[in-house]
Amino acid sequence: MSIVVFTEKNKAASQIAQILSEGSFNRASVAGVSVYDFKKSGKEWRIMGLSGHIMGYDFPAEYNNWRECDPALLLDVPPVKNVTKESFSKAITLLSRDADQLILACDFDREGENIGFEAKSIAEKVSSAPVKRARFSSLSSGEIKKAFDNLVEPDTNLAMSAEARQILDLRMGAAFTRFMTLSVRERARTKGVISIGPCQTPTCGFVYERERLIRDFESKDFWKIEGTFSSSGNDFVASHRGGNIPDAVKAKQIFGGIKDIKKALVARKSVKEAKTSPPYPLNTTEFLKRASKFLGVSPDVALETAEQLYLSGFTSYPRTETNKYADDFDFNSKVMAFTAGNYREYALSIISNGINCRNGTRDGHDHPPIHPIKAVSRADVEKNVRMPDAWMIYDLIARHFLANLMSPAIFEKTRLEIHVGTEIFDTAGSVMKDAGWLAAYPFENKNDKLLPNVSEKELLDVKEIRNIKSQTAPPKKITEAELLTLMDKHGVGTKATAPSHIETNKKRGYFETKGKTISILDTGFTLMETLDSTVPILIHPDIRARIEALIQDVEDGKKDFAAALLEGQNLIKDMYAQLSSSKGDIVAKLAGTIQDEQVAADKKNFIGTCPECDRMLRIVTTDKGRFVGCSGYPQCKNTYALPKVGALSILRSKQCKKDGVAVVKVGSKYQWSVGIGPCFTCDCEKECFPPEVVGPCPKCDGSMFLISTKDSRFLGCTKRCGYTKSIPKNGRLTVMKDICEQCGWKKLRIKEKEKDAREFCININCPSRKRITDKINQN
C-alpha cells in the first residue's frame, strides 16, 4: 500500500518523516521537489512539502491590459485559478498516480486547508485514492503520531472560506487600484501605482485618523500646582487635587493662598494590598502586539520567526484565535521539561505552588494558545532557526507560558491626602511585596514610587510650592501594537494576514515605522485625506468587517460559498459606484499633489510656494522666454517676470526683505528677487548681500571690498572714491578670517593648480609688506 502525504512546507515534511519513520527515511527528488520515503508496517510512505500556495487566482488574459479594459468589468468577470508553481504540480501528479491513499497535512487554518485542497485538486485528476486530513497544532512527536492515527475528513468549508477571501480581495484590489491609477494618469504624468486594498486601505486609515488628530490638535494652557514635602529628611512630591487647572486666575489664587505656608498635615493615609494577575495565554494578535511592544520586532518578522520555531518543533502553531487552554491540556509534562535550563527557578516555583492557569475567554476551536513544545537553549534555537530574533521570540513565548501559570504579583499601595492650609494635595506610591509572575516576565516594568513612612495627622515640612504652567499635548503617534489592536477589534484582516497588511502599506510608501511607532508619509496622508473627503467608506473598516463576517459564515457552514461571493461582490460594487461618482474630486487633489511632488523634486526649477493658492512655483521656459509660473495653472494664473538672459541659480538660503517669493542669481553679475526685480536697484541690497570687505580704504573712510567680473577681479572702495587695488588673476581666491596684525586687513589665500596655496596681505601700505620690499631693494 502506498501513502502520499502533502505538507505545507519542506521543513514540515522533513520533521513529520523523521517522527513517523523514527529517523529511518530516505530523501529523493521528484520533478525537482524533495520527497521523503520510508516503509512502516508494510506500507510505503512518501511525504512531500509544498511551497505555500502553488495555485492562484487571476483574471483571464484579455483583461490584463489596463488601458483597454474598463476596471468596472473586473467586478463581474469570474477569475480563473491557475498553477503558479509548475514543478510542485508535476511532482503531485507523479506521486499521486499510483497512491492508495492521500493525506493532507498542511497547517490547520483557512490558508493551510486551502493549500491542501490545491494539492488535492491536482491529485484527483490522476488518482481516485481516498483523501484524508491529519490535524495537529505542533510538530511534537506525540501530536504528529496522534494526528496520523486519527485521520479526519478534509474541511471543505474551511478551504472555501479562504477561496472566498482570495476572489473578493482580487476583485476589489484590482478594480479599485486600476481605477485610481488610470484616473490620476489622465491629469498627471506618473508611473506610480495608487494601490487600494480591501484590508490595506483601512489599515492605513487607522494611522491616518491618529495623524489627523495630531495635526488638528490645538494646545491649550493649563496650570498644575505641585508641592515638595519632607518627613524626617525624606522628600516626596504631591499634586493639588484640582489637577490640570485651565483658569490662570484660579491657579494664581490657589497658589497665592498657600505659597508661604511652611507646614502641611497628613489628613488621611490608606494602605491596601493589590494584586496584579498574570497575562492570559497567547493568541496570535496578542503575541504580535507584545513582540512589537516589548522586543521592537515588527509583526511581519515576528510571525515569520514564530513560524520557523514551529517548523523546528520548538513552539506550537503561531496562528490561532484562542487564548484559552483546554481542560485536558497537559501542563505537568510541559512545566517539568523546564526544571532544567534557563527557566529552572520559575518551573520549580510553579510546581511547588501548584499549577494555576489564568485562562482567557476566546476559543477559536482551531489551535491551543501559542506555547513552547520543548525546553531548549539559546544555542539550540540559533542552530536550527537562522533568524536574528529567533531566541528573543522563543524566550518571550516560553516566559509568557510560565508566567501564565504563576501566582499574582502583590503590591502594597499607599495613598496620602495632605492638607496645606485649606487646599488638598494627593500622592500615591507602591511597594512590591511578592513578584509572583513578574519574576519570570521582565518585559512588564513596574516602576514603584516609594513614599516615606509617614503617619496620619503627622505634620510635614513644606519645602516648596510650585505653580507650573504647561500645555495640553496632542495624542501620541500610533504604535504597531495599537494598530494590531484596532485591526483585530474592527475585523480588518485575520491573525495570519494582519502583519502583511502593515508591511504592504510600508512597501507602498504610505507609512513607515520609527522605533515602535508608525508615521504616515505624505503620499499616504494625501491619499487617505482624499478618500476620506470623497469616499470615506473605503478607509473606514465597516465594509471590511462585513466581508470578514461573510467569510466566517462560509467557514462555519452558515452561508453557501456562491451566496457569500455574490453578497460580497455587491458590497464592493456599491463602494466602486461611490468611487466612480467622486472621480473628479479625487483626481483633482491627487493629480495636483503628484504634480507638486514632481515640481518640488526638480531642484533646478522649483522656486517655492505660490502665495495665491499654496501650490508650487517653478521656472517655466517657452519659445517666447521664461517666467515663474504656478503648478495650479490654469486654475491659478499667478506668474512672475524673470530677466531675459543669464544663467539662473536659486539662492535657497536667501529670503527677500521686501517679500519677494524667492531670490535668484543671474550669471555671476547680480541677484534678482522674484516678484520685485533686480536687487541692485533696491536699497536693501547691501543689507541682503553685504560686500566681502577686506579692510579700510587708504584714500577715504570707506572700505575695500572684492569685485569680480567675467574677465577680472580687483578691490574697490565701497564709497567709490576711485581707489582700486589689483589682485592676482589666477587661482582660487578666498578672503580669510585671519587679520593682518600690522595693518588690520584680512589676508587672502590663492590656490593655483599644481602649486601650494599661499596666504598673504594684499595691502600695499602694510608695514610688513614695506619691510619685505625694502629688504629686496637692499639686496
PDB file of C-alpha atoms in Angstrom, residues 66 69-76 170-183 186 196 531 534-538 543 547 568-583 586:
ATOM      1  CA  TRP A  66      -5.114  48.177 -18.037  1.00  0.00           C
ATOM      2  CA  CYS A  69     -10.124  47.183 -20.009  1.00  0.00           C
ATOM      3  CA  ASP A  70     -12.679  49.179 -18.021  1.00  0.00           C
ATOM      4  CA  PRO A  71     -11.848  48.439 -14.344  1.00  0.00           C
ATOM      5  CA  ALA A  72     -15.577  48.079 -13.605  1.00  0.00           C
ATOM      6  CA  LEU A  73     -15.648  44.874 -15.706  1.00  0.00           C
ATOM      7  CA  LEU A  74     -13.419  43.166 -13.144  1.00  0.00           C
ATOM      8  CA  LEU A  75     -16.266  43.304 -10.624  1.00  0.00           C
ATOM      9  CA  ASP A  76     -18.229  40.757 -12.681  1.00  0.00           C
ATOM     10  CA  LEU A 170      -8.721  40.198  -6.018  1.00  0.00           C
ATOM     11  CA  ARG A 171     -11.875  41.856  -7.373  1.00  0.00           C
ATOM     12  CA  MET A 172     -11.639  44.881  -5.117  1.00  0.00           C
ATOM     13  CA  GLY A 173      -7.871  45.298  -5.176  1.00  0.00           C
ATOM     14  CA  ALA A 174      -7.549  45.017  -8.962  1.00  0.00           C
ATOM     15  CA  ALA A 175     -10.583  47.116  -9.918  1.00  0.00           C
ATOM     16  CA  PHE A 176     -10.023  49.903  -7.404  1.00  0.00           C
ATOM     17  CA  THR A 177      -6.259  50.134  -7.963  1.00  0.00           C
ATOM     18  CA  ARG A 178      -6.658  50.279 -11.741  1.00  0.00           C
ATOM     19  CA  PHE A 179      -9.422  52.886 -11.494  1.00  0.00           C
ATOM     20  CA  MET A 180      -7.424  55.177  -9.198  1.00  0.00           C
ATOM     21  CA  THR A 181      -4.167  54.826 -11.110  1.00  0.00           C
ATOM     22  CA  LEU A 182      -5.635  55.329 -14.595  1.00  0.00           C
ATOM     23  CA  SER A 183      -7.815  58.245 -13.453  1.00  0.00           C
ATOM     24  CA  GLU A 186      -5.197  61.313 -17.138  1.00  0.00           C
ATOM     25  CA  ILE A 196      -6.130  50.368  -2.948  1.00  0.00           C
ATOM     26  CA  LEU A 531     -10.654  59.236   0.121  1.00  0.00           C
ATOM     27  CA  THR A 534     -14.866  61.737  -1.113  1.00  0.00           C
ATOM     28  CA  VAL A 535     -15.391  58.008  -0.420  1.00  0.00           C
ATOM     29  CA  PRO A 536     -14.935  57.598   3.349  1.00  0.00           C
ATOM     30  CA  ILE A 537     -16.377  54.087   3.232  1.00  0.00           C
ATOM     31  CA  LEU A 538     -13.113  52.956   1.628  1.00  0.00           C
ATOM     32  CA  ILE A 543     -17.484  47.168   4.916  1.00  0.00           C
ATOM     33  CA  ILE A 547     -16.914  40.928   4.277  1.00  0.00           C
ATOM     34  CA  GLY A 568     -19.544  40.423  -1.039  1.00  0.00           C
ATOM     35  CA  GLN A 569     -19.459  41.334  -4.713  1.00  0.00           C
ATOM     36  CA  ASN A 570     -22.498  43.605  -4.284  1.00  0.00           C
ATOM     37  CA  LEU A 571     -20.851  45.381  -1.340  1.00  0.00           C
ATOM     38  CA  ILE A 572     -17.748  46.006  -3.443  1.00  0.00           C
ATOM     39  CA  LYS A 573     -19.893  47.302  -6.341  1.00  0.00           C
ATOM     40  CA  ASP A 574     -21.559  49.816  -4.018  1.00  0.00           C
ATOM     41  CA  MET A 575     -18.158  51.129  -2.968  1.00  0.00           C
ATOM     42  CA  TYR A 576     -16.968  51.262  -6.581  1.00  0.00           C
ATOM     43  CA  ALA A 577     -20.037  53.295  -7.562  1.00  0.00           C
ATOM     44  CA  GLN A 578     -19.192  55.859  -4.874  1.00  0.00           C
ATOM     45  CA  LEU A 579     -15.568  55.910  -6.021  1.00  0.00           C
ATOM     46  CA  SER A 580     -16.573  56.416  -9.650  1.00  0.00           C
ATOM     47  CA  SER A 581     -19.019  59.234  -8.882  1.00  0.00           C
ATOM     48  CA  SER A 582     -16.278  61.091  -6.958  1.00  0.00           C
ATOM     49  CA  LYS A 583     -13.690  60.737  -9.725  1.00  0.00           C
ATOM     50  CA  ILE A 586     -10.305  62.570  -6.293  1.00  0.00           C
TER      51      ILE A 586
END
